[in-house]
PDB file of N, CA and C in Angstrom:
ATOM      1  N   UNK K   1     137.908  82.444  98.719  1.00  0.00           N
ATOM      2  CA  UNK K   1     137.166  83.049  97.629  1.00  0.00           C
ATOM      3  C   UNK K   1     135.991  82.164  97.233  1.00  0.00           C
ATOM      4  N   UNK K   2     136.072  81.172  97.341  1.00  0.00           N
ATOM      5  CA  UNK K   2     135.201  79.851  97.190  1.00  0.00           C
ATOM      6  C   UNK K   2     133.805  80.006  97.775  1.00  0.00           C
ATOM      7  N   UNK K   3     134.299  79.787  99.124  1.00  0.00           N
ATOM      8  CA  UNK K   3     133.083  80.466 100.060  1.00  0.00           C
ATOM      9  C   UNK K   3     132.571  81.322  99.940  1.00  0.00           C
ATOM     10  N   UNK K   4     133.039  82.928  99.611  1.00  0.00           N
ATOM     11  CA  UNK K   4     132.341  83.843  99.053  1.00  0.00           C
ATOM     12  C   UNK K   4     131.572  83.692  98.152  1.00  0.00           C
ATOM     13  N   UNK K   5     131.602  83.134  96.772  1.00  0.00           N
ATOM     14  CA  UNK K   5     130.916  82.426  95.570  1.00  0.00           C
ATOM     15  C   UNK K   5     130.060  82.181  96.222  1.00  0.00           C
ATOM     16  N   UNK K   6     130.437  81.296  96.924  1.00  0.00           N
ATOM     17  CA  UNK K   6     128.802  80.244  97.231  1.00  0.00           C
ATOM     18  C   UNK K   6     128.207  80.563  98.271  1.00  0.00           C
ATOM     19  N   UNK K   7     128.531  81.948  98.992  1.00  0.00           N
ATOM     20  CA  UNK K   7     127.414  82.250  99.887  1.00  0.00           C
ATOM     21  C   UNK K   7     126.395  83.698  98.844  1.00  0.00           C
ATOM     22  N   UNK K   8     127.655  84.008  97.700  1.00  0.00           N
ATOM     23  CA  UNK K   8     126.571  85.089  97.063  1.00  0.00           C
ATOM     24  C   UNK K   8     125.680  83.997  96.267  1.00  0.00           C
ATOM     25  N   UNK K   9     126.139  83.459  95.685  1.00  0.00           N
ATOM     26  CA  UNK K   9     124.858  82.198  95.323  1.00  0.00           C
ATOM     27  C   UNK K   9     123.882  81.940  95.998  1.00  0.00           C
ATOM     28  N   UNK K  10     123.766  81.618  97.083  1.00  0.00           N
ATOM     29  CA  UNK K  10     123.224  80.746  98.231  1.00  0.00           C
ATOM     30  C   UNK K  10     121.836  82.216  98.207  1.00  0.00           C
ATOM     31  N   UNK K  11     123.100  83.665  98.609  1.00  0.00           N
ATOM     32  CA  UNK K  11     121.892  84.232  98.946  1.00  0.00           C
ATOM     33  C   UNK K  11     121.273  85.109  97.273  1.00  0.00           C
ATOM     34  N   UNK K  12     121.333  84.647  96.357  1.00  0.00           N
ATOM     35  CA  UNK K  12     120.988  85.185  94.990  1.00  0.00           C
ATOM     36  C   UNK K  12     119.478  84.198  95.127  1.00  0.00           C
ATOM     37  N   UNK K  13     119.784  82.750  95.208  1.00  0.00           N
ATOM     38  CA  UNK K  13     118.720  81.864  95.594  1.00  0.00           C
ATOM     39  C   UNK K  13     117.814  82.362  96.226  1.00  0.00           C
ATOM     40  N   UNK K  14     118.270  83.171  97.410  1.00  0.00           N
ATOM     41  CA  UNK K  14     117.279  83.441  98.871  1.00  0.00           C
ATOM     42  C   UNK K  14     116.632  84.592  97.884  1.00  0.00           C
ATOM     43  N   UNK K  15     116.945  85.397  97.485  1.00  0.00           N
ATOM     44  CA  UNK K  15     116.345  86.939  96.829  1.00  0.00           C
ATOM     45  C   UNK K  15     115.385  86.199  95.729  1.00  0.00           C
ATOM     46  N   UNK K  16     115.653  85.150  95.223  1.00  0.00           N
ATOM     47  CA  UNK K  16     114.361  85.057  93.835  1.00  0.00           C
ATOM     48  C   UNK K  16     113.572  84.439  94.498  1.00  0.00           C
ATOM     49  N   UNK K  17     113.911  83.408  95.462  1.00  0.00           N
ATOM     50  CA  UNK K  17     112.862  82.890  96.428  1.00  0.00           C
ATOM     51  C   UNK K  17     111.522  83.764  96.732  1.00  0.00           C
ATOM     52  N   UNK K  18     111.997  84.636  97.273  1.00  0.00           N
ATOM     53  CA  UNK K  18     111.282  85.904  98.502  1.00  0.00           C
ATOM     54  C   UNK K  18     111.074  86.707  96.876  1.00  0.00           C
ATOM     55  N   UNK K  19     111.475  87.355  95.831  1.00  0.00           N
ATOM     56  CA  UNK K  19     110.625  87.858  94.636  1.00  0.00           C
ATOM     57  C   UNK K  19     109.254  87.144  94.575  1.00  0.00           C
ATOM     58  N   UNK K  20     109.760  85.626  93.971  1.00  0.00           N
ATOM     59  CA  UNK K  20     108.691  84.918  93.791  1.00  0.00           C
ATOM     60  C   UNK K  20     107.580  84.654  94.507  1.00  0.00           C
ATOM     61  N   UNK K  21     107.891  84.817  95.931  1.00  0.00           N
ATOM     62  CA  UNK K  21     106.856  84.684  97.347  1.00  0.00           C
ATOM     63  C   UNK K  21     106.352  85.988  97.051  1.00  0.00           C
ATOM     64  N   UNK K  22     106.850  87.243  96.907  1.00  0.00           N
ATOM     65  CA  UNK K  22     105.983  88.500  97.219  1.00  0.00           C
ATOM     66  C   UNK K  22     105.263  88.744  95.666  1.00  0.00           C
ATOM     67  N   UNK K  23     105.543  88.263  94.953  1.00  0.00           N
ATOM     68  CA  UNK K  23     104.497  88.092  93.305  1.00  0.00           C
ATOM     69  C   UNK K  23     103.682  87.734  93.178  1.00  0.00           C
ATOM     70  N   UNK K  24     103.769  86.365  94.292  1.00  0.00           N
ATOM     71  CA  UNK K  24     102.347  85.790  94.635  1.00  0.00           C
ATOM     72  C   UNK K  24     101.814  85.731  95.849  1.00  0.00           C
ATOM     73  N   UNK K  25     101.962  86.759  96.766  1.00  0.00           N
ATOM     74  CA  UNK K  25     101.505  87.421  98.157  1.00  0.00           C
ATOM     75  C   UNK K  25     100.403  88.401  97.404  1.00  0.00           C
ATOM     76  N   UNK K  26      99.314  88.453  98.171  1.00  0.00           N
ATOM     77  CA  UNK K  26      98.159  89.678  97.875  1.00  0.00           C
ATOM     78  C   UNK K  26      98.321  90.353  99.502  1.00  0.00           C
ATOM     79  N   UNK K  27      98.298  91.422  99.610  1.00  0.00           N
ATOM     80  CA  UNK K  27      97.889  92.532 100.733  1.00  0.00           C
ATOM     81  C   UNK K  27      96.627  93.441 100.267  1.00  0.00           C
ATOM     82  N   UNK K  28      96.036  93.632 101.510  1.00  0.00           N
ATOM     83  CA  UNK K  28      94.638  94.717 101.016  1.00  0.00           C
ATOM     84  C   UNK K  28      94.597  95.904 102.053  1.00  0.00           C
ATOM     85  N   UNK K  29      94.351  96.811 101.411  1.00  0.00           N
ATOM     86  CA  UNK K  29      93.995  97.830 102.062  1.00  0.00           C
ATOM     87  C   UNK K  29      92.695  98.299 101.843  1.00  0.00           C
ATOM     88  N   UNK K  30      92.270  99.290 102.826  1.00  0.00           N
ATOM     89  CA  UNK K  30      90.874  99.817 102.654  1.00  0.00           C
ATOM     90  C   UNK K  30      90.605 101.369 102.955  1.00  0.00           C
ATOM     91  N   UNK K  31      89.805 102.087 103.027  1.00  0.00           N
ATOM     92  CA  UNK K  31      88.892 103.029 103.407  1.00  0.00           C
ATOM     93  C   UNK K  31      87.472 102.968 103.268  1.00  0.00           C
ATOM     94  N   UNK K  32      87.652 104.557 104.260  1.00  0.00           N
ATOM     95  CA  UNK K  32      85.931 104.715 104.423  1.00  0.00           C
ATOM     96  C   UNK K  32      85.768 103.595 105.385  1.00  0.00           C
ATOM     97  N   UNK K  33      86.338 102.583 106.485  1.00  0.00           N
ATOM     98  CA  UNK K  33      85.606 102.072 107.059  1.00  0.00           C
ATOM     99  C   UNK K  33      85.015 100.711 106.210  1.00  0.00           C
ATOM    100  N   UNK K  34      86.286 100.618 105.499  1.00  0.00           N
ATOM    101  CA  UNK K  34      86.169  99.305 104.339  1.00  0.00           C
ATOM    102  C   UNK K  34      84.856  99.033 103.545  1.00  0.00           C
ATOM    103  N   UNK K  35      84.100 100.667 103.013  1.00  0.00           N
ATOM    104  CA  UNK K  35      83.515 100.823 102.003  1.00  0.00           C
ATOM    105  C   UNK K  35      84.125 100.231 100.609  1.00  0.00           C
ATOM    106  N   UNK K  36      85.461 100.560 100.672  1.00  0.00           N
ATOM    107  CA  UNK K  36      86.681 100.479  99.313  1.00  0.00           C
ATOM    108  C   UNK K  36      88.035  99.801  99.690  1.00  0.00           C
ATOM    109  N   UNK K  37      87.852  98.587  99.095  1.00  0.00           N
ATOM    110  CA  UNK K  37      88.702  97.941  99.281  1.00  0.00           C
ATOM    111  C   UNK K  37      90.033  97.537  98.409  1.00  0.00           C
ATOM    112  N   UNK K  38      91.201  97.292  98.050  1.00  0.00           N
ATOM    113  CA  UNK K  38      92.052  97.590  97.021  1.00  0.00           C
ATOM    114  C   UNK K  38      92.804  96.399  97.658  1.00  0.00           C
ATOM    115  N   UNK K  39      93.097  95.251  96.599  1.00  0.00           N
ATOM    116  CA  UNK K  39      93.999  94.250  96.972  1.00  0.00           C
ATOM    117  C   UNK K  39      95.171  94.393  95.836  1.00  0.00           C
ATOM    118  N   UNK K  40      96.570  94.452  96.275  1.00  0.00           N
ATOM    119  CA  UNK K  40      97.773  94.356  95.779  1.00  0.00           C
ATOM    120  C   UNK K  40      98.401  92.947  95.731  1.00  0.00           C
ATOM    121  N   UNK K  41      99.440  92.834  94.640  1.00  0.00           N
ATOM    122  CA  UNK K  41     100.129  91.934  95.057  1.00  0.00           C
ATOM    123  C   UNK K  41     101.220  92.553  96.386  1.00  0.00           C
ATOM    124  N   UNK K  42     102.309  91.570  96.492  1.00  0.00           N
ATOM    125  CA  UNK K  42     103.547  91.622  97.223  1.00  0.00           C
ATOM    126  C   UNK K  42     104.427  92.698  96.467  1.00  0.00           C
ATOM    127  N   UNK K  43     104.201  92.764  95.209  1.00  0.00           N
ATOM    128  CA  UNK K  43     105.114  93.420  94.614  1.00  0.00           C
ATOM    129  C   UNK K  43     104.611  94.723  93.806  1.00  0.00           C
ATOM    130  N   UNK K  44     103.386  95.102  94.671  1.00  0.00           N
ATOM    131  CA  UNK K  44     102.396  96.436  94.630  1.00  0.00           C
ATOM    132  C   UNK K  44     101.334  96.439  93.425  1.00  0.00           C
ATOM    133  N   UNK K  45     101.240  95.480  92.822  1.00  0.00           N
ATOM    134  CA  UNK K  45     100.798  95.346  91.360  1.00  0.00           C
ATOM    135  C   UNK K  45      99.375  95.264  92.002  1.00  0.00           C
ATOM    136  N   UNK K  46      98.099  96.194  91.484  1.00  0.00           N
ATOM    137  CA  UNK K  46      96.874  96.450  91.693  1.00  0.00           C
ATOM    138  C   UNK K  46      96.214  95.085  90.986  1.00  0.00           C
ATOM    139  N   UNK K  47      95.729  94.288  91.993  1.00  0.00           N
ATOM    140  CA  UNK K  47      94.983  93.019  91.781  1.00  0.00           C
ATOM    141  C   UNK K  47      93.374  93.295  91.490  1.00  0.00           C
ATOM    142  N   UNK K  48      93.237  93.973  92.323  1.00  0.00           N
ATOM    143  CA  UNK K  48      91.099  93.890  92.629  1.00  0.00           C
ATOM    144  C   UNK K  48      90.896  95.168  93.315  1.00  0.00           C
ATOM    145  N   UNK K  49      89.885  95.803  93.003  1.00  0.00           N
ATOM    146  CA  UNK K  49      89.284  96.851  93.490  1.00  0.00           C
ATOM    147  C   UNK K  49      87.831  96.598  93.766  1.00  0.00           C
ATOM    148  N   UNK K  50      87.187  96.458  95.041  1.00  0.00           N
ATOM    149  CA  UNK K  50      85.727  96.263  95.645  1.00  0.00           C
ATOM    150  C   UNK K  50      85.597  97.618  96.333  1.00  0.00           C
ATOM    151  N   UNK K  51      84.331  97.838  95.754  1.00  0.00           N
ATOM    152  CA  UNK K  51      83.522  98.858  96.034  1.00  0.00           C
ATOM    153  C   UNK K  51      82.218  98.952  96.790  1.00  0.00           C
ATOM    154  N   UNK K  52      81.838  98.863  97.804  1.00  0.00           N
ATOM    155  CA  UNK K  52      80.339  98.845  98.406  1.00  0.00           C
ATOM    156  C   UNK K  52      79.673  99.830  97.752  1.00  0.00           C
ATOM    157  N   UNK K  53      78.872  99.244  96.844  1.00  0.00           N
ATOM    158  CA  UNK K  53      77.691 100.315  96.711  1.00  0.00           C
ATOM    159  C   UNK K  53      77.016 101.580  97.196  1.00  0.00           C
ATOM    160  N   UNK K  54      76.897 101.377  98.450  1.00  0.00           N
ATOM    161  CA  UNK K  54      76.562 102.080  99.474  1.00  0.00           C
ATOM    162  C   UNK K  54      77.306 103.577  99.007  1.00  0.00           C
ATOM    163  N   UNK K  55      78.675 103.716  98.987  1.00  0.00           N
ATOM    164  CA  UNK K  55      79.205 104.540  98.668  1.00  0.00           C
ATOM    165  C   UNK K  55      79.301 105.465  97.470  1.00  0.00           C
ATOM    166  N   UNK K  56      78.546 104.705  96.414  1.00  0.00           N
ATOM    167  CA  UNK K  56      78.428 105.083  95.042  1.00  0.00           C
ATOM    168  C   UNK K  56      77.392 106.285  94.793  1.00  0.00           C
ATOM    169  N   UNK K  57      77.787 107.194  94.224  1.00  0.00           N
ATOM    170  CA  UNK K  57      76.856 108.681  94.725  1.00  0.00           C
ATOM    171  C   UNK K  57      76.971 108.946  93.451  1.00  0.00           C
ATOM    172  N   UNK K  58      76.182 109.014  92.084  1.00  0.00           N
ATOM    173  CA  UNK K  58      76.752 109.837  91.177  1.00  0.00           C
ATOM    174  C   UNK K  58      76.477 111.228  90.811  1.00  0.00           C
ATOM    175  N   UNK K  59      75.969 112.145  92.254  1.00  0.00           N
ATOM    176  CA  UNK K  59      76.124 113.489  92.736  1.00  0.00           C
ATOM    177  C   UNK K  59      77.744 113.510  92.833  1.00  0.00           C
ATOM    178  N   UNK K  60      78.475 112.560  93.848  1.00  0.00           N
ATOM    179  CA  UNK K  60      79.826 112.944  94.896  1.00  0.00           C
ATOM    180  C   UNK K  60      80.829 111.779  94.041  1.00  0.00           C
ATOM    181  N   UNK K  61      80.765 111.974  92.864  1.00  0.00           N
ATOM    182  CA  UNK K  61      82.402 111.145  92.211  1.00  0.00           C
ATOM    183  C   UNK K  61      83.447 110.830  93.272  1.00  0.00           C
ATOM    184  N   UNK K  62      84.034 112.556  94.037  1.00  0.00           N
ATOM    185  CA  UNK K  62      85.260 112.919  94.367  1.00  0.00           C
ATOM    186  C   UNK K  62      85.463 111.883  95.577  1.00  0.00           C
ATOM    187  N   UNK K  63      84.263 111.892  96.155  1.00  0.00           N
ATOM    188  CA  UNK K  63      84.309 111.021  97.605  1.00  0.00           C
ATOM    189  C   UNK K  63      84.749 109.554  97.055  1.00  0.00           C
ATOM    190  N   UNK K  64      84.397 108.881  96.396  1.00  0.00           N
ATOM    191  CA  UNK K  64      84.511 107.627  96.155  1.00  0.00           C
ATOM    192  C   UNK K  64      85.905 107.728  95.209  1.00  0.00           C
ATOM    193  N   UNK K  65      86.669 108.773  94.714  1.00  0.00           N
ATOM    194  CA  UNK K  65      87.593 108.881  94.445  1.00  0.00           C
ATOM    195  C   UNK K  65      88.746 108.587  95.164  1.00  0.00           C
ATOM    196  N   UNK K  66      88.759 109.796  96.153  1.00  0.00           N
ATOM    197  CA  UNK K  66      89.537 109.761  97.489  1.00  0.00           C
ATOM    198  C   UNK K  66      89.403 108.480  98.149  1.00  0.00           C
ATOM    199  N   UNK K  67      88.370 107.733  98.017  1.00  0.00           N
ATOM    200  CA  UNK K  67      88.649 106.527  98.867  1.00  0.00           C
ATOM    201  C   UNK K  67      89.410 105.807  98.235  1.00  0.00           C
ATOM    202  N   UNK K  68      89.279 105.535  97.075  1.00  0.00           N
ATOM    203  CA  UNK K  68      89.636 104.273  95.960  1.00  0.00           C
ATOM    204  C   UNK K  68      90.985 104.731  96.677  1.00  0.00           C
ATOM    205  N   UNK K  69      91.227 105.963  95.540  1.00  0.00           N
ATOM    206  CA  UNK K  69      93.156 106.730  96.161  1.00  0.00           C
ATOM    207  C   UNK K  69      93.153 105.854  97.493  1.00  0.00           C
ATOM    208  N   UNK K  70      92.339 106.473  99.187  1.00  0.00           N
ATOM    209  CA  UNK K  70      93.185 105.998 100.212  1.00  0.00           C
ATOM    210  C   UNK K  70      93.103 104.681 100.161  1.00  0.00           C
ATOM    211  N   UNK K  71      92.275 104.066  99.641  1.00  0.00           N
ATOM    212  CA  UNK K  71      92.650 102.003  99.693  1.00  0.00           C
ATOM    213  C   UNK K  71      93.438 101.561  99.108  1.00  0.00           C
ATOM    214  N   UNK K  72      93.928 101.965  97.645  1.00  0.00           N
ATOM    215  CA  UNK K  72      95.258 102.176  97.137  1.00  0.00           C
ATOM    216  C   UNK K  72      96.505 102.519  97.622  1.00  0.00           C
ATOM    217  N   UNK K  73      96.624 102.779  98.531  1.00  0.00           N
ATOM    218  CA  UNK K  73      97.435 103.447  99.345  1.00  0.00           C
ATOM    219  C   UNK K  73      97.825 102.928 100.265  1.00  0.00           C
ATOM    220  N   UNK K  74      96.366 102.307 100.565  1.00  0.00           N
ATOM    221  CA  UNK K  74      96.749 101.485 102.172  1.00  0.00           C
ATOM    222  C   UNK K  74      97.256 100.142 101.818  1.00  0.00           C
ATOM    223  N   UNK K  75      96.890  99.748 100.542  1.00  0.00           N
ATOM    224  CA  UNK K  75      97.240  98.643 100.578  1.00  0.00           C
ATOM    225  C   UNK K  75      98.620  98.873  99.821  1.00  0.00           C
ATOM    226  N   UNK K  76      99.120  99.550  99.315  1.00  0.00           N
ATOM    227  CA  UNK K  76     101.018  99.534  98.685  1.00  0.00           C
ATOM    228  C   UNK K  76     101.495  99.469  99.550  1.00  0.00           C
ATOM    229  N   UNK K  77     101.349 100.536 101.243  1.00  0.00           N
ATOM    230  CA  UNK K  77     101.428 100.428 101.948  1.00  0.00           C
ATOM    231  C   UNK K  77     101.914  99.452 102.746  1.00  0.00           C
ATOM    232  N   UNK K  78     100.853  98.159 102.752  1.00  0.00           N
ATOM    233  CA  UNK K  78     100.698  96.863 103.368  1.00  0.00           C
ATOM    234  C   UNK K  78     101.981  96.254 102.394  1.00  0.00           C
ATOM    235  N   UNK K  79     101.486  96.471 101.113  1.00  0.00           N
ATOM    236  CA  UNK K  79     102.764  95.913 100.010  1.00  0.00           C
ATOM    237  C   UNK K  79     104.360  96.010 100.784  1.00  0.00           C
ATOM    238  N   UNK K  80     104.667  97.570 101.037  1.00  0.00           N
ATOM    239  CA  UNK K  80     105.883  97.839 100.961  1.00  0.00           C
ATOM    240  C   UNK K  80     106.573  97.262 102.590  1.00  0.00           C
ATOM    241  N   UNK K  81     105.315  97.322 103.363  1.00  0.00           N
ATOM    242  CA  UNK K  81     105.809  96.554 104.367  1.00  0.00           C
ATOM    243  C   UNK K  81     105.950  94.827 104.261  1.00  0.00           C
ATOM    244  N   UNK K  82     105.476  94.642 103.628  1.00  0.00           N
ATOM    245  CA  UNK K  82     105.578  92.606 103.199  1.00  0.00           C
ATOM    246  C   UNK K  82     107.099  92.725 102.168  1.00  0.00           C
ATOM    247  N   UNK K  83     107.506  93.125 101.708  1.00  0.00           N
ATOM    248  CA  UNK K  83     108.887  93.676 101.021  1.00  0.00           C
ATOM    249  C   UNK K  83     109.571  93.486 101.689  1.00  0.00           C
ATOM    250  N   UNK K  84     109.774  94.505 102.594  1.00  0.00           N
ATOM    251  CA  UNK K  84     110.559  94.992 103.635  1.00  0.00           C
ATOM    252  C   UNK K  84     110.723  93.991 104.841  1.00  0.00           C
ATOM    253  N   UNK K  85     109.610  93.313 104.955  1.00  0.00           N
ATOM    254  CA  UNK K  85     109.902  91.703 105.979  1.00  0.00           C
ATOM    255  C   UNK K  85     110.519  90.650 105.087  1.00  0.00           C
ATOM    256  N   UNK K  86     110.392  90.838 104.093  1.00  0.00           N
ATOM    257  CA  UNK K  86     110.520  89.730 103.153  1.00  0.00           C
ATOM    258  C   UNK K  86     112.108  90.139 102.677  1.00  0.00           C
ATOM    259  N   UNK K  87     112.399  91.360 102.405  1.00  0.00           N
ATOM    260  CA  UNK K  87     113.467  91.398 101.637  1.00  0.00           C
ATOM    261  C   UNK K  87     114.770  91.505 102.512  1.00  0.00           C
ATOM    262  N   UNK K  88     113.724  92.818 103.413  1.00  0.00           N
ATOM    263  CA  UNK K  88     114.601  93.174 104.458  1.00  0.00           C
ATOM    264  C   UNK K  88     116.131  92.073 105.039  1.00  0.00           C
ATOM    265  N   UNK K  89     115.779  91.299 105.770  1.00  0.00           N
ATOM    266  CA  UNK K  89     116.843  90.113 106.109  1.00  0.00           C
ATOM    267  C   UNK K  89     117.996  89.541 105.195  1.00  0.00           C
ATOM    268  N   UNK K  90     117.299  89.646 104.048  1.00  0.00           N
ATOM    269  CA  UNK K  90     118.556  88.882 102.532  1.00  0.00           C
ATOM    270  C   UNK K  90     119.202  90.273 101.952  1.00  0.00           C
ATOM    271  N   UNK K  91     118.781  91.357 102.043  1.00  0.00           N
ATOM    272  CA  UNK K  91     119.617  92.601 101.903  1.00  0.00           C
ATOM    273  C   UNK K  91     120.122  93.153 102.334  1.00  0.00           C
ATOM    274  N   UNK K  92     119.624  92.734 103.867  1.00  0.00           N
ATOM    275  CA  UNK K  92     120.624  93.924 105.429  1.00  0.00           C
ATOM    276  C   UNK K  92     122.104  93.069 105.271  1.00  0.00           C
ATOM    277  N   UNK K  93     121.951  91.639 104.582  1.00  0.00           N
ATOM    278  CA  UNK K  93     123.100  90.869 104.520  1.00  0.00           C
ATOM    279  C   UNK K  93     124.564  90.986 103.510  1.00  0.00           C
ATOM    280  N   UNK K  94     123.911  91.977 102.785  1.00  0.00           N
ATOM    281  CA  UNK K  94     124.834  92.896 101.960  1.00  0.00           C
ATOM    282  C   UNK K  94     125.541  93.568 102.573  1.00  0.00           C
ATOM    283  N   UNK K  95     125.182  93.801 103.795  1.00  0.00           N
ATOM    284  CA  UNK K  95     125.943  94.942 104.414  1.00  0.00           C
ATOM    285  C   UNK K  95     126.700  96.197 104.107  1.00  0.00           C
ATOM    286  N   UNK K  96     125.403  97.101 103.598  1.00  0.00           N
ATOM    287  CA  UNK K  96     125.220  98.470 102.846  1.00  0.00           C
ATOM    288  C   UNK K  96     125.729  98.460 101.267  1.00  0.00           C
ATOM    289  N   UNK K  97     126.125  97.331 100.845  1.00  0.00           N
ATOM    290  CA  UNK K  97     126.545  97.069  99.706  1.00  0.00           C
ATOM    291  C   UNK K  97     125.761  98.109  98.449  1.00  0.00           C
ATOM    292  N   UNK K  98     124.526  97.770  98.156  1.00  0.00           N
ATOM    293  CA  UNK K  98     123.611  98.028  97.317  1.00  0.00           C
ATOM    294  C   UNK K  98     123.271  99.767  97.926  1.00  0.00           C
ATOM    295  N   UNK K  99     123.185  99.858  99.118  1.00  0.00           N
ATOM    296  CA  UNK K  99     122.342 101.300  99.089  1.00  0.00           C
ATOM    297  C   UNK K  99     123.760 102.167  98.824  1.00  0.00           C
ATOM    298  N   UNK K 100     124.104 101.866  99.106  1.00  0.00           N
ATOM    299  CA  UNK K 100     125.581 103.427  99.022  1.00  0.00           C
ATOM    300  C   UNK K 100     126.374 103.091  97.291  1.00  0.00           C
ATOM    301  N   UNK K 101     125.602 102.759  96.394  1.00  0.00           N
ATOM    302  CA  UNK K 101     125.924 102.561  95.154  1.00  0.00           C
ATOM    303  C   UNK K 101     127.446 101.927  94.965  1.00  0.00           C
ATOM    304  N   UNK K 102     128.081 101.272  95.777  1.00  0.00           N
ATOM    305  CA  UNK K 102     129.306 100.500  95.564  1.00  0.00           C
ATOM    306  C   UNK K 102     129.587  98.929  96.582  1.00  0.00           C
ATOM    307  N   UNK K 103     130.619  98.614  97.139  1.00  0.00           N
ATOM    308  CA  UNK K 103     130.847  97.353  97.350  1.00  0.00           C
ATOM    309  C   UNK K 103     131.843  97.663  98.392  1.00  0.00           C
ATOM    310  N   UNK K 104     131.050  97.932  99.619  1.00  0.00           N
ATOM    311  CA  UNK K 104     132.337  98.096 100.328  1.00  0.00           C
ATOM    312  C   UNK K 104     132.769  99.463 100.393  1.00  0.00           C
ATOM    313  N   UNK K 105     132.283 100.244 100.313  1.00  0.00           N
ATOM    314  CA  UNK K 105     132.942 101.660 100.297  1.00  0.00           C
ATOM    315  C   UNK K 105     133.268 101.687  98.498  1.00  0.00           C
ATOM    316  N   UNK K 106     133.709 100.787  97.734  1.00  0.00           N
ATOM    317  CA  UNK K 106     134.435 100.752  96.848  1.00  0.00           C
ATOM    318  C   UNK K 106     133.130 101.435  95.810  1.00  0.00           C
ATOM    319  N   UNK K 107     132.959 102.497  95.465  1.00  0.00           N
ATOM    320  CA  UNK K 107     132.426 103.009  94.104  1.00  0.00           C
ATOM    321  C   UNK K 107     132.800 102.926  93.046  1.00  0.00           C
ATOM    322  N   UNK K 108     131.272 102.328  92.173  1.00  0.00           N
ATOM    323  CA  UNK K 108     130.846 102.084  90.840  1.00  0.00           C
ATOM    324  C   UNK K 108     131.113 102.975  90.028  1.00  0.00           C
ATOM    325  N   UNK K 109     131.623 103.471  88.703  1.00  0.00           N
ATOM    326  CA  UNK K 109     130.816 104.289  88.031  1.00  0.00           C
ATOM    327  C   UNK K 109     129.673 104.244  87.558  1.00  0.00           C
ATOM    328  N   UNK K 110     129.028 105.728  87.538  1.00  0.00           N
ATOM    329  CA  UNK K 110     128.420 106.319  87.332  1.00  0.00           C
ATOM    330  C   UNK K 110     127.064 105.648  88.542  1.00  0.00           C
ATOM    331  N   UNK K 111     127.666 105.669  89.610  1.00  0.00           N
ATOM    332  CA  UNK K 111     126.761 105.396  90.753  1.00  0.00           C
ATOM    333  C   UNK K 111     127.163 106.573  91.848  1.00  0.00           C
TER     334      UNK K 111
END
């Protein structure tokens, strides 16, 4: 039982580790051919939005809309994959624990 303790410890450590790494990870995404650029943190939080001029029409709002949206996008995107490398490994180690709302087969209430 001992060992158990201290390997959920061990890996409670590993999970704030890898939080703290992806809080302060930036990913960017773009469109248009990186007219619009959108930098996230690790943990999807909208850092910076760059805009090339070039693109700025104030006839065509919608266009420079849709881009912002797809650079936003691309970069959560980039986010959810830096997560998923990052988290991926310290959670597959649960071994389905967390996704099937119990411990082992064993169900929570109200999970």
């Amino acid at each position: 039982m001992q060992a158990i303790l201290q390997q959920a410890q061990k890996m409670q450590e590993q999970l704030l580790a890898a939080q703290q790494e992806l809080a302060e990870a930036e990913v960017t995404g773009t469109a248009g051919g990186g007219l619009v650029t959108a930098t996230v943190s690790g943990s999807a939080e909208l850092k910076s939005l760059s805009i090339d001029p070039k693109v700025v029409d104030p006839d065509d709002t919608e266009t420079l809309a849709d881009l912002i949206v797809a650079a936003v996008r691309d970069a959560s995107n980039n986010a959810q994959k830096l997560q998923a490398d990052k988290m991926g490994p310290l959670t597959g180690g649960l071994g389905g624990m967390m996704g099937e709302g119990g411990l082992g087969g064993l169900q929570l209430p109200g999970m």
